[in-house]
Amino acid sequence: MESAKKRPHHALSLEKKLEILKELDRSGLTKTEVAKKFDIPKSTLSRILKNKETIEGAVKNGTFTAKRMRMRTTPYEELEKDYETIDESVQTCREETLEELIAEVQADDQPSSSDECDDVIPSAVVPPDSAAKEAVELLQRYFEHEGCPEFLSSLSGMGAYFVKKQLKHAKQTTLHSFFSPTHPDK
């Protein structure tokens, strides 16, 4: 015995559901005829009719847009409101118009950002690897003490860089030198 083939599921937008409801109200078509016209199962049409007030109210009140497929709200409504409030109150670093930005870029007398950095660090001397590695270790100890794991992962990556660099430049010893009496491990 062959099993019945399942119909493909097609989600209907609230807009489409409103269109179906209007078609039922204004035309004298039966439910079966409307279901065939919109190519939906009769049970779907019955469910739309059962939720008629909810669908119309949701779109009319502006709770949901007509393009939405589902009328689900978040289970964390207060959290969502808090998030929106915080997001709206966050200040951007600069609120300038496009004209002001263009004028700033085109101005010849404005120092560039690299000029400003040169003033802060007169002549940047590149420290040796050992000093940089010590600085990373110092920062790791500091952020471990402060309890900031988000910085520790970055610093761990920096520490791994120095280990790789050290291993890359390390000279491999021969087997004979390992057994020699002057080997550093003995």
Tab-separated table of C-alpha atoms in Angstrom:
chain	number	residue	atom	x	y	z
A	1	MET	CA	0.000	0.000	0.000
A	2	GLU	CA	1.414	3.335	-1.050
A	3	SER	CA	1.421	6.126	1.523
A	4	ALA	CA	-0.253	9.417	0.716
A	5	LYS	CA	2.029	12.151	-0.488
A	6	LYS	CA	2.345	15.112	1.864
A	7	ARG	CA	1.459	18.519	0.567
A	8	PRO	CA	4.259	21.064	0.587
A	9	HIS	CA	3.950	23.611	3.369
A	10	HIS	CA	3.586	27.208	2.194
A	11	ALA	CA	3.643	29.907	4.852
A	12	LEU	CA	1.122	32.668	4.245
A	13	SER	CA	1.867	36.265	5.122
A	14	LEU	CA	-0.639	38.276	7.120
A	15	GLU	CA	-1.192	40.283	3.940
A	16	LYS	CA	-2.227	37.125	2.056
A	17	LYS	CA	-4.472	36.039	4.933
A	18	LEU	CA	-6.196	39.440	4.883
A	19	GLU	CA	-6.665	39.096	1.134
A	20	ILE	CA	-8.291	35.675	1.651
A	21	LEU	CA	-10.589	37.084	4.345
A	22	LYS	CA	-11.639	39.987	2.097
A	23	GLU	CA	-12.348	37.565	-0.739
A	24	LEU	CA	-14.639	35.554	1.537
A	25	ASP	CA	-16.458	38.695	2.706
A	26	ARG	CA	-17.028	40.425	-0.639
A	27	SER	CA	-17.638	37.487	-2.987
A	28	GLY	CA	-20.366	34.938	-2.632
A	29	LEU	CA	-17.900	32.087	-3.048
A	30	THR	CA	-17.971	29.076	-0.778
A	31	LYS	CA	-15.048	28.151	1.453
A	32	THR	CA	-14.095	25.330	-0.896
A	33	GLU	CA	-14.032	27.666	-3.914
A	34	VAL	CA	-11.913	30.250	-2.082
A	35	ALA	CA	-9.518	27.515	-0.919
A	36	LYS	CA	-9.106	26.336	-4.532
A	37	LYS	CA	-8.673	29.916	-5.783
A	38	PHE	CA	-5.798	30.566	-3.351
A	39	ASP	CA	-4.453	26.997	-3.629
A	40	ILE	CA	-4.647	26.303	0.093
A	41	PRO	CA	-6.162	23.383	2.001
A	42	LYS	CA	-9.647	23.854	3.395
A	43	SER	CA	-8.314	23.288	6.924
A	44	THR	CA	-5.945	26.247	6.487
A	45	LEU	CA	-8.861	28.415	5.393
A	46	SER	CA	-10.833	27.315	8.455
A	47	ARG	CA	-7.906	28.213	10.719
A	48	ILE	CA	-7.625	31.649	9.062
A	49	LEU	CA	-11.364	32.204	9.613
A	50	LYS	CA	-11.070	31.083	13.240
A	51	ASN	CA	-8.283	33.646	13.818
A	52	LYS	CA	-9.935	36.394	11.726
A	53	GLU	CA	-10.201	38.946	14.546
A	54	THR	CA	-6.654	38.314	15.722
A	55	ILE	CA	-5.217	38.693	12.210
A	56	GLU	CA	-7.151	41.864	11.407
A	57	GLY	CA	-6.445	43.370	14.830
A	58	ALA	CA	-2.715	42.669	14.673
A	59	VAL	CA	-2.301	44.450	11.345
A	60	LYS	CA	-4.726	47.280	12.186
A	61	ASN	CA	-3.074	48.029	15.560
A	62	GLY	CA	0.363	47.995	13.993
A	63	THR	CA	1.508	45.161	16.217
A	64	PHE	CA	2.768	43.345	13.131
A	65	THR	CA	3.406	44.405	9.565
A	66	ALA	CA	1.372	42.806	6.801
A	67	LYS	CA	4.521	41.186	5.385
A	68	ARG	CA	5.011	39.046	8.525
A	69	MET	CA	4.411	35.326	8.298
A	70	ARG	CA	3.798	34.635	11.982
A	71	MET	CA	2.247	36.556	14.831
A	72	ARG	CA	4.759	35.536	17.442
A	73	THR	CA	6.120	37.938	19.975
A	74	THR	CA	9.328	37.581	21.870
A	75	PRO	CA	9.165	35.676	25.148
A	76	TYR	CA	11.476	38.346	26.593
A	77	GLU	CA	9.507	41.484	25.828
A	78	GLU	CA	10.991	43.531	28.685
A	79	LEU	CA	14.504	42.543	27.655
A	80	GLU	CA	13.793	43.553	24.045
A	81	LYS	CA	12.453	46.937	25.191
A	82	ASP	CA	15.538	47.482	27.355
A	83	TYR	CA	17.777	46.580	24.424
A	84	GLU	CA	15.962	49.015	22.109
A	85	THR	CA	16.164	51.780	24.719
A	86	ILE	CA	19.876	51.243	25.237
A	87	ASP	CA	20.505	51.025	21.501
A	88	GLU	CA	18.646	54.282	20.863
A	89	SER	CA	20.454	56.100	23.661
A	90	VAL	CA	23.964	55.086	22.572
A	91	GLN	CA	25.778	58.142	21.329
A	92	THR	CA	27.817	57.950	18.213
A	93	CYS	CA	31.283	59.390	18.399
A	94	ARG	CA	30.532	62.164	15.904
A	95	GLU	CA	27.273	63.464	14.560
A	96	GLU	CA	28.205	65.497	11.524
A	97	THR	CA	26.440	66.165	8.286
A	98	LEU	CA	27.788	64.926	4.998
A	99	GLU	CA	28.806	68.471	4.043
A	100	GLU	CA	30.875	68.843	7.224
A	101	LEU	CA	32.648	65.559	6.557
A	102	ILE	CA	33.423	66.554	2.953
A	103	ALA	CA	34.736	69.942	4.083
A	104	GLU	CA	36.987	68.270	6.642
A	105	VAL	CA	38.416	65.856	4.093
A	106	GLN	CA	39.003	68.574	1.516
A	107	ALA	CA	40.601	71.004	3.966
A	108	ASP	CA	44.335	71.288	3.316
A	109	ASP	CA	45.236	72.826	6.647
A	110	GLN	CA	43.809	69.946	8.713
A	111	PRO	CA	46.470	67.526	9.988
A	112	SER	CA	45.921	63.934	8.990
A	113	SER	CA	45.487	61.251	11.609
A	114	SER	CA	49.016	59.932	10.951
A	115	ASP	CA	50.434	63.420	11.659
A	116	GLU	CA	48.646	63.428	15.003
A	117	CYS	CA	50.139	60.045	15.896
A	118	ASP	CA	53.635	61.285	15.009
A	119	ASP	CA	53.241	64.107	17.536
A	120	VAL	CA	52.360	61.688	20.321
A	121	ILE	CA	55.212	59.230	19.641
A	122	PRO	CA	58.224	61.272	18.455
A	123	SER	CA	60.379	58.398	17.266
A	124	ALA	CA	58.928	54.975	17.802
A	125	VAL	CA	61.739	52.582	18.603
A	126	VAL	CA	60.852	48.969	17.939
A	127	PRO	CA	61.541	46.978	21.096
A	128	PRO	CA	63.342	43.635	20.881
A	129	ASP	CA	61.332	40.406	20.980
A	130	SER	CA	62.298	39.732	24.582
A	131	ALA	CA	60.911	43.095	25.747
A	132	ALA	CA	57.703	42.623	23.764
A	133	LYS	CA	57.273	39.105	25.155
A	134	GLU	CA	57.771	40.409	28.706
A	135	ALA	CA	55.194	43.131	28.048
A	136	VAL	CA	52.665	40.526	26.873
A	137	GLU	CA	53.338	38.396	29.969
A	138	LEU	CA	52.921	41.469	32.166
A	139	LEU	CA	49.599	42.292	30.518
A	140	GLN	CA	48.461	38.668	30.931
A	141	ARG	CA	49.166	38.796	34.657
A	142	TYR	CA	47.384	42.142	34.935
A	143	PHE	CA	44.215	41.007	33.127
A	144	GLU	CA	44.170	37.686	35.009
A	145	HIS	CA	44.220	39.679	38.233
A	146	GLU	CA	41.481	42.029	36.958
A	147	GLY	CA	39.375	39.110	35.711
A	148	CYS	CA	39.066	40.152	32.056
A	149	PRO	CA	38.933	36.933	29.984
A	150	GLU	CA	38.075	38.788	26.763
A	151	PHE	CA	41.583	40.286	26.661
A	152	LEU	CA	43.340	37.127	27.805
A	153	SER	CA	42.516	35.243	24.600
A	154	SER	CA	44.141	37.989	22.507
A	155	LEU	CA	47.186	38.076	24.747
A	156	SER	CA	47.419	34.290	24.610
A	157	GLY	CA	47.566	34.551	20.817
A	158	MET	CA	50.360	37.107	21.120
A	159	GLY	CA	52.265	34.813	23.471
A	160	ALA	CA	51.864	31.955	20.992
A	161	TYR	CA	53.327	34.217	18.293
A	162	PHE	CA	56.538	34.658	20.286
A	163	VAL	CA	56.804	30.917	20.962
A	164	LYS	CA	56.388	30.152	17.236
A	165	LYS	CA	58.923	32.809	16.333
A	166	GLN	CA	61.407	31.412	18.853
A	167	LEU	CA	60.925	27.848	17.567
A	168	LYS	CA	61.234	29.027	13.983
A	169	HIS	CA	64.663	30.513	14.648
A	170	ALA	CA	65.847	27.749	16.987
A	171	LYS	CA	68.736	25.658	15.762
A	172	GLN	CA	68.114	21.943	15.813
A	173	THR	CA	70.808	20.028	17.611
A	174	THR	CA	72.276	16.781	16.393
A	175	LEU	CA	71.905	13.508	18.212
A	176	HIS	CA	75.605	13.486	19.046
A	177	SER	CA	75.446	16.895	20.697
A	178	PHE	CA	72.565	15.711	22.894
A	179	PHE	CA	74.750	13.030	24.438
A	180	SER	CA	77.776	15.288	24.797
A	181	PRO	CA	78.815	16.154	28.376
A	182	THR	CA	78.321	19.895	27.703
A	183	HIS	CA	74.650	19.619	26.605
A	184	PRO	CA	72.510	22.230	28.462
A	185	ASP	CA	69.912	19.652	29.598
A	186	LYS	CA	72.482	17.735	31.652
